[in-house]
Amino acid sequence: MPGICVITEQRGGEVKRASLEALAEALRKKSTVGGDVTAVVLGHEIGEAAAALAASGADQVVAFDRADLALYSSEGHCACAAQAVRDAGASVVFVAATIQGRDLAAAISGGAALDAGYAADCTAIDTDGGDLVATRPVFAGKAIIKVRCTAETFVLSLRPNIFDATLPGGSASVTTATPPFDEGSLRARVTGIAASTKGRKDVAEADIVVSGGRGAGSPEGFAPIEALAEALDAAVGASRAVVDLGWRPHAEQVGQTGKVVSPKLYVAAGISGAIQHLAGMRTSKVIVAINKDPAAPIFKVADYGIVGDLHEVLPALKDALLALA
Amino acid sequence: MNAICCIARVPDTATRIKIGPNGKSIDPEGVQYVINPFDEFALEAAIQHKEAKGGELVVMYVGQDDFAKDLRQCLAKGADKAIHLKIDGPLGPQGISSLLAEKIRPLMPASVFCGKQAVDGDVGGMGVMLAGLLDVPAVSKVSSLELKDDTAVATREIEGGVETIDASLPCVFTFEKGANEPRRAGLKEIMAAKKKPLEVEEVSAPAPKLSVESLELPPPRPEGRIVGEGTEAVAELVLLLREESKVI
Ligand SMILES: Cc1cc2nc3c(=O)[nH]c(=O)nc-3n(C[C@H](O)[C@H](O)[C@H](O)COP(=O)(O)OP(=O)(O)OC[C@H]3O[C@@H](n4cnc5c(N)ncnc54)[C@H](O)[C@@H]3O)c2cc1C
Ligand SMILES: Nc1ncnc2c1ncn2[C@@H]1O[C@H](COP(=O)(O)O)[C@@H](O)[C@H]1O
């Protein structure tokens, strides 16, 4: 029996936007795959999230609601999600490629669960005959691969902010399912979540990112970068060089071994533009570079460049932007 | 308790990717291969596990190509033994996890240390798949790890926050950059590593679960322009951002 299962993610009863994108994409692929679209939600006291999914256009909603699912565990969420896929008889599984979603999608596609083909972090899904063909970046976006599944089940995680989240609406029934393991038997689980620094935006999620590199000169030299980020309501990013120097936290690193970002505006100040940094930000919509060295490779990918000292240019840029507002 | 560290072989991150003549894989000509950068943090954590808990530390690599020089590096840093499972074709994380699980089972109980993702395929899945097959818990994207008697406390960065995770041992951990300070091997250790066992075992690869349609380079970014020099260029930049690209 064909069909698509969308394993959704909720936080505090609210379904994540990236999951709605995955659900909307599943509904668009329903005619190709055939069968029903089933939305699965996991957590504790998640009636609201289940109701929102029931009103989204999914054919059915399956909810796993138990105290030990309140916070994520690879083991627990995987066991529930895999059971839901089997019960629905789905041949395709969509998961939002958030941090949790990527863990879960990999786990359910493993040999101990669905033994499926797994395409991670997809940026497009095409149809060819009755098949889905997934497009995904590899080598940190230095190449793009298209893959097709040769196994019975195809698991895809969908990169957030790419797929249209428009949902048709509907009224599906919600089925409550029982987790396939004893309560309290999980061996590794999240025990707490602390909000990161000062409620600042995460580089991977922000619309605008202002990044600084070794050109800032010192940890204090990041002041104009932070001030511009503040004025633009942007996240602060960093090159690996300044993270390794301890000037900035790891969470801010952009690049091949940091975060891959694609904001609508990326400002690189005092960053030379090493290939590993470019891998993390070259899909940004607009790139602005500020660098003292006119030969810096960052200017090759920047839409707009200013040759100059960031300590002079950034404050002037901030003032000009504030003057507009 | 034993420790296993899984090492992937990937193109150096400075590699400029070229597409091979079949249009489905990269052109390996001139590519330098290195230990996957995240696996360096996994190896350091595995060495610390061995120092704290004793047992054997075995490094495992699955691949078609020789990787002896790099595996010797792992031995020099503190691993006791290296195993290269030599396969005859390319393989995804499912296949790799099933081959590794078979090899690791006789060494259980063992905690397994992997990188969060191999920077070639960028899947980030092998570790949790392996955990399922070994029936042990998994904690992925670990950014710090504290080992206790029978448990461990890990942290993981998520969107806008940091999670704390309690895990019972044995467990599979996959590591984020910066989780620790990977050590360097001294000359004495490098010499001693030459005497440590490095086994190469031929295995046949299970059928892959995905087939590749095409591999392409991303479309190039349109040629940018230098707006000007210093603070004088700022007004024009703001105008361009507002009127031309409409991002502010
Ligand atoms: C395995 C591996 C993985 C890596 N992963 C990453 C990664 O994920 N992300 C990453 O960023 N890097 C990564 N790197 C490192 C990368 O190769 C570069 O070393 C790093 O990006 C350089 O950082 P930078 O541009 O800040 O410093 P530099 O290369 O030192 O550049 C500083 C720039 O600032 C300019 N400058 C100096 N003073 C000023 C001023 N006052 N005003 C304006 N401009 C000024 C200079 O002209 C120069 O261009 C990785 C490397 C390896 C080996
Ligand atoms: N061929 C391999 N041999 C051994 N370990 C591997 C191999 N491929 C991946 N791994 C491990 O699994 C991690 C994640 O890889 P992946 O799921 O392919 O992104 C890597 O960081 C390694 O620790």
XYZ file of C-alpha atoms in Angstrom, chain B residues 1-247:
247
model
C 34.042 -1.074 28.486
C 35.441 -0.929 24.954
C 35.319 2.064 22.651
C 34.923 2.120 18.879
C 35.684 5.128 16.730
C 34.305 5.192 13.180
C 36.409 7.124 10.710
C 35.305 8.304 7.291
C 37.687 9.233 4.467
C 36.668 12.465 2.714
C 38.154 14.978 0.277
C 40.101 17.717 2.059
C 37.688 20.603 2.676
C 39.843 22.882 0.511
C 39.070 20.691 -2.532
C 37.516 22.333 -5.542
C 34.981 19.723 -6.644
C 35.025 18.608 -10.283
C 32.440 16.258 -11.736
C 33.720 12.980 -13.155
C 33.081 11.838 -16.734
C 30.110 9.621 -15.735
C 28.252 12.677 -14.395
C 27.437 10.778 -11.216
C 30.495 11.082 -9.012
C 33.386 13.465 -8.477
C 36.593 13.412 -10.467
C 39.112 12.030 -7.957
C 42.074 13.368 -9.962
C 44.266 15.480 -7.692
C 41.915 15.219 -4.708
C 43.596 14.935 -1.298
C 41.754 12.666 1.119
C 41.741 13.231 4.863
C 40.025 11.977 8.006
C 36.557 13.535 8.133
C 37.057 16.700 10.262
C 34.256 15.825 12.734
C 35.797 12.399 13.318
C 38.855 14.057 14.863
C 36.600 15.140 17.743
C 35.059 11.655 17.930
C 38.528 10.114 18.155
C 39.588 12.444 20.956
C 36.402 11.604 22.895
C 37.034 7.896 22.329
C 40.595 8.226 23.640
C 39.274 10.019 26.719
C 36.737 7.214 27.167
C 39.548 4.648 27.069
C 41.593 6.653 29.559
C 38.630 6.865 31.929
C 37.128 3.407 31.521
C 39.870 1.151 30.229
C 39.003 -1.446 27.626
C 40.146 -1.515 24.050
C 39.843 1.335 21.553
C 39.320 0.123 17.997
C 39.183 2.467 15.026
C 37.081 1.264 12.100
C 36.972 2.464 8.525
C 34.835 1.124 5.691
C 35.920 1.959 2.174
C 37.299 0.937 -1.173
C 40.554 2.836 -0.855
C 43.650 2.436 1.220
C 43.689 4.676 4.302
C 46.538 3.115 6.239
C 48.534 6.301 6.767
C 45.625 8.070 8.427
C 44.597 5.007 10.427
C 48.179 4.856 11.742
C 47.714 8.448 12.916
C 44.718 7.295 14.961
C 46.834 4.501 16.435
C 49.546 7.011 17.294
C 47.043 9.205 19.115
C 45.917 6.345 21.318
C 43.822 3.720 19.529
C 44.857 0.112 20.142
C 43.849 -1.356 16.833
C 42.553 -0.287 13.433
C 40.291 -2.248 11.126
C 39.746 -1.423 7.461
C 36.683 -3.159 6.058
C 37.509 -3.145 2.377
C 34.495 -3.058 0.115
C 34.187 -3.404 -3.636
C 31.750 -0.569 -4.365
C 30.487 2.711 -2.956
C 28.100 2.529 -0.041
C 25.645 4.741 1.829
C 25.347 5.082 5.607
C 22.874 2.163 5.811
C 25.334 -0.245 4.271
C 28.230 1.133 6.288
C 26.255 0.848 9.521
C 25.309 -2.761 8.832
C 28.905 -3.783 8.083
C 30.157 -1.942 11.161
C 27.435 -3.359 13.423
C 28.500 -6.888 12.541
C 32.112 -6.096 13.371
C 31.288 -4.247 16.603
C 28.836 -6.782 18.090
C 31.542 -9.171 19.364
C 33.210 -6.208 21.089
C 30.116 -5.200 23.049
C 29.648 -3.628 25.522
C 31.300 -0.766 23.681
C 30.469 2.891 23.280
C 30.768 4.143 19.717
C 32.160 7.500 18.677
C 31.371 8.984 15.256
C 31.435 12.373 13.591
C 28.126 14.207 13.267
C 28.371 13.987 9.489
C 30.815 13.001 6.778
C 31.575 16.141 4.756
C 31.315 14.374 1.402
C 27.751 13.015 1.360
C 26.659 15.298 4.227
C 24.057 12.761 5.365
C 24.705 12.749 9.092
C 23.035 9.441 9.712
C 25.490 6.604 10.133
C 25.785 6.907 13.918
C 22.082 6.727 14.791
C 21.576 3.909 12.276
C 24.388 1.977 13.932
C 22.861 2.578 17.381
C 19.608 0.991 16.214
C 21.407 -2.084 14.913
C 23.448 -2.444 18.115
C 20.365 -1.767 20.252
C 22.042 0.982 22.236
C 20.866 4.591 22.651
C 22.244 7.382 20.470
C 23.058 11.013 21.066
C 23.889 12.979 17.942
C 25.653 16.321 17.423
C 27.344 16.251 20.817
C 29.078 19.543 21.626
C 30.328 18.473 25.062
C 30.491 15.145 26.837
C 31.041 14.273 30.467
C 31.520 10.599 31.278
C 30.256 9.258 34.627
C 30.186 5.691 36.008
C 27.485 4.070 33.895
C 26.105 7.198 32.307
C 27.160 10.276 30.399
C 25.867 13.821 30.176
C 26.040 15.467 26.777
C 25.037 18.828 25.418
C 23.805 19.578 21.915
C 23.137 22.867 20.197
C 19.703 23.097 18.629
C 17.937 26.013 16.907
C 18.092 28.823 19.460
C 19.139 26.718 22.426
C 21.249 24.052 24.051
C 19.894 20.658 25.092
C 21.254 18.570 27.951
C 20.995 14.827 27.365
C 21.441 12.028 29.878
C 22.501 8.723 28.380
C 23.264 5.317 29.816
C 26.412 3.594 28.596
C 27.112 1.959 26.209
C 25.855 4.540 23.769
C 26.588 5.868 20.275
C 27.717 9.502 20.236
C 28.204 11.630 17.138
C 30.369 14.707 17.523
C 30.141 18.350 16.576
C 33.234 20.463 15.985
C 34.661 21.986 19.150
C 33.469 19.239 21.523
C 37.054 18.863 22.753
C 40.662 19.677 21.833
C 41.977 16.845 19.638
C 45.489 15.904 20.723
C 48.535 15.568 18.510
C 50.688 12.469 18.520
C 54.331 12.794 19.524
C 57.216 11.201 17.647
C 57.445 8.394 20.198
C 53.767 7.521 19.759
C 54.100 7.645 15.989
C 56.972 5.137 16.168
C 55.059 2.906 18.595
C 51.984 2.973 16.342
C 53.906 1.137 13.648
C 53.755 -1.976 15.818
C 50.029 -1.751 16.556
C 47.667 -4.009 14.563
C 46.059 -2.659 11.412
C 43.797 -5.285 9.860
C 42.378 -5.140 6.364
C 39.399 -7.400 5.790
C 37.602 -7.782 2.475
C 33.823 -7.670 2.793
C 31.137 -7.489 0.173
C 29.021 -4.377 0.110
C 25.253 -4.703 0.542
C 23.171 -3.273 -2.307
C 22.769 0.508 -2.023
C 19.286 1.892 -1.314
C 19.599 4.976 -3.473
C 20.623 5.295 -7.092
C 22.315 8.419 -8.367
C 20.656 10.193 -11.276
C 23.169 12.993 -11.622
C 25.843 15.022 -9.861
C 26.270 18.627 -10.929
C 28.014 21.796 -9.875
C 25.685 24.463 -8.483
C 24.910 27.344 -10.837
C 27.636 30.004 -10.533
C 26.792 33.218 -8.710
C 26.372 36.172 -11.032
C 29.413 38.440 -11.196
C 29.329 40.947 -8.343
C 30.746 44.434 -8.251
C 32.838 46.635 -6.009
C 30.632 49.551 -5.075
C 33.494 51.737 -3.942
C 36.027 52.431 -1.235
C 35.576 53.271 2.428
C 32.697 55.135 4.007
C 32.035 57.084 0.810
C 30.584 53.948 -0.770
C 28.053 53.361 2.000
C 25.264 55.574 0.643
C 25.395 53.833 -2.714
C 25.430 50.390 -1.073
C 22.316 51.230 0.932
C 20.612 52.437 -2.242
C 21.479 49.213 -4.063
C 20.272 47.023 -1.212
C 17.041 48.947 -1.125
C 16.273 49.652 -4.774
C 18.069 46.967 -6.753
C 18.016 43.842 -4.628
C 15.233 44.988 -2.278
C 16.537 43.099 0.746
